[in-house]
Short mmCIF file of C-alpha atoms in Angstrom, two decimals:
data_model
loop_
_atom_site.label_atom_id
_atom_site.label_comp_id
_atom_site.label_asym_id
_atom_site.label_seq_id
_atom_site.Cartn_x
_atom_site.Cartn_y
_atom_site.Cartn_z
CA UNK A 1 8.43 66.15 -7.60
CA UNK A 2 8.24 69.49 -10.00
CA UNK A 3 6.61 68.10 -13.59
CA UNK A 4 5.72 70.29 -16.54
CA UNK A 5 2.79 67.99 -17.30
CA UNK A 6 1.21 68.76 -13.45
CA UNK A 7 1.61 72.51 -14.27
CA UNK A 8 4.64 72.90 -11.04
CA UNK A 9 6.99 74.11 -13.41
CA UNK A 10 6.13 76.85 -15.34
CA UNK A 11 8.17 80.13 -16.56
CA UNK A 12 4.73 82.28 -15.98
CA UNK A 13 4.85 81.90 -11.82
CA UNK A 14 2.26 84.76 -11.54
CA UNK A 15 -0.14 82.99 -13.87
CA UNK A 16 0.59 79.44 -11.93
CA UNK A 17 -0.17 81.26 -8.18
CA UNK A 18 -3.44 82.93 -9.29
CA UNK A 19 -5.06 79.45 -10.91
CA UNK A 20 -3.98 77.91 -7.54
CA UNK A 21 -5.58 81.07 -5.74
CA UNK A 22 -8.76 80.74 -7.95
CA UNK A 23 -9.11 76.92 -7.06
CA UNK A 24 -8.05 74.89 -9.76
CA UNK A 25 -8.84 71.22 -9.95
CA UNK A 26 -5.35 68.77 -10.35
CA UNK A 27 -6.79 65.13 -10.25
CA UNK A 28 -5.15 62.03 -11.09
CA UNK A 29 -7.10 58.75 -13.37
CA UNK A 30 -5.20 55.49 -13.74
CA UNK A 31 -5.99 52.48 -15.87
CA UNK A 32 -8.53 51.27 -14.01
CA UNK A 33 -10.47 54.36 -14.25
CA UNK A 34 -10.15 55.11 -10.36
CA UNK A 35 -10.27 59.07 -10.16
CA UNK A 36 -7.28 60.27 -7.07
CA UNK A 37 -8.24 63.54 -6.15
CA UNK A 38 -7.35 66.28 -3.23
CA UNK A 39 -10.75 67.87 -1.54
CA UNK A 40 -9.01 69.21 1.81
CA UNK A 41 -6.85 69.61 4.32
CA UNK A 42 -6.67 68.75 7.92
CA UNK A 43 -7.49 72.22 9.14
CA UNK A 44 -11.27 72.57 7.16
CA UNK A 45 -14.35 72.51 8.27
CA UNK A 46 -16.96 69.40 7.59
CA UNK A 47 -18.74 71.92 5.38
CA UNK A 48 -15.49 73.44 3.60
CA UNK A 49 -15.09 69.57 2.70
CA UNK A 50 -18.63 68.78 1.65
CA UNK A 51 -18.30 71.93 -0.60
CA UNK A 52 -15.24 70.84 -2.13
CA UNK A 53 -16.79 67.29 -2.69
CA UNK A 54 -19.81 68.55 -4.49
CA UNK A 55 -17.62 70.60 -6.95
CA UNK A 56 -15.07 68.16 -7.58
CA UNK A 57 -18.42 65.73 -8.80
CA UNK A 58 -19.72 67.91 -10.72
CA UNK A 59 -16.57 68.37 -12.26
CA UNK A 60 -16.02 65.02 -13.28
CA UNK A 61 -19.96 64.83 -14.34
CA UNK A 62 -19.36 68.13 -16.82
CA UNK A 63 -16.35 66.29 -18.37
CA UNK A 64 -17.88 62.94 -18.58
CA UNK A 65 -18.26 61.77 -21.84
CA UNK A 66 -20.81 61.51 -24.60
CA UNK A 67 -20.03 58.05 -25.33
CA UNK A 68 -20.62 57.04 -21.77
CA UNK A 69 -23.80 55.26 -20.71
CA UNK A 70 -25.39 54.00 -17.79
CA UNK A 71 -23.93 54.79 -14.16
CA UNK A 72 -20.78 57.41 -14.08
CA UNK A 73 -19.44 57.66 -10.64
CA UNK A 74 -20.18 54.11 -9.18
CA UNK A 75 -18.56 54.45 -5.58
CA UNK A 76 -16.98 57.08 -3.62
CA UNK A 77 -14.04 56.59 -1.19
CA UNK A 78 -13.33 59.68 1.17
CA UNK A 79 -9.95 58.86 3.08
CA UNK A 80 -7.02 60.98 4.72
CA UNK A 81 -3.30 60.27 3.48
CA UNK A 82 -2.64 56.87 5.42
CA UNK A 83 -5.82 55.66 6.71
CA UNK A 84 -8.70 53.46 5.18
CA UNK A 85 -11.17 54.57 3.01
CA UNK A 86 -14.84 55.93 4.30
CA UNK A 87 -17.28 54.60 1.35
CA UNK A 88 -19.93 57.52 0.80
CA UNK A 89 -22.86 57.06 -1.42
CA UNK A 90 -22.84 59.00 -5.01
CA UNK A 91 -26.66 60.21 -4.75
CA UNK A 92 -26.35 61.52 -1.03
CA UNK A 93 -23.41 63.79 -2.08
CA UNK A 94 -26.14 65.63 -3.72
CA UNK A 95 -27.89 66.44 -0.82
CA UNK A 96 -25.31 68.20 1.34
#
């Protein structure tokens, strides 16, 4: 559904298609601190997804905060839509 928090309703439609265009980030963190992101679609390459995994980390890492100590990003999930969840190790994420 269309909400003005998410950015999918806007007056400025030219602004709102060139952020898209440009690659802008939406991700989702409920109370649990569990981070619900989109990194790809169906039609991209292994590497196009590995890419878009790496930059979506160290997005979350630049906006971690001060305040927070010890391990970050304990566990990573990679999963389609409706299917389980592939658990991929935070340090090898690095190396792709």
């Amino acid at each position: 559904m269309p909400n003005a928090k998410t950015g999918t309703v806007t007056f400025d439609v030219a602004k709102a298609v060139s952020e898209v265009k440009q690659g802008k980030i939406d991700f989702k963190v409920d109370k649990t601190g569990i981070v619900h992101a989109s990194i790809g679609k169906v039609s991209f390459t292994d590497t196009m997804i590995a890419q878009n995994a790496k930059e979506f980390l160290a997005t979350i890492n630049k906006l971690k905060p001060a305040a927070a100590k010890g391990t970050y990003i304990k566990s990573i999930y990679l999963s389609s839509t409706m299917s389980r969840g592939i658990k991929i190790d935070p340090k090898t994420i690095e190396e792709i």
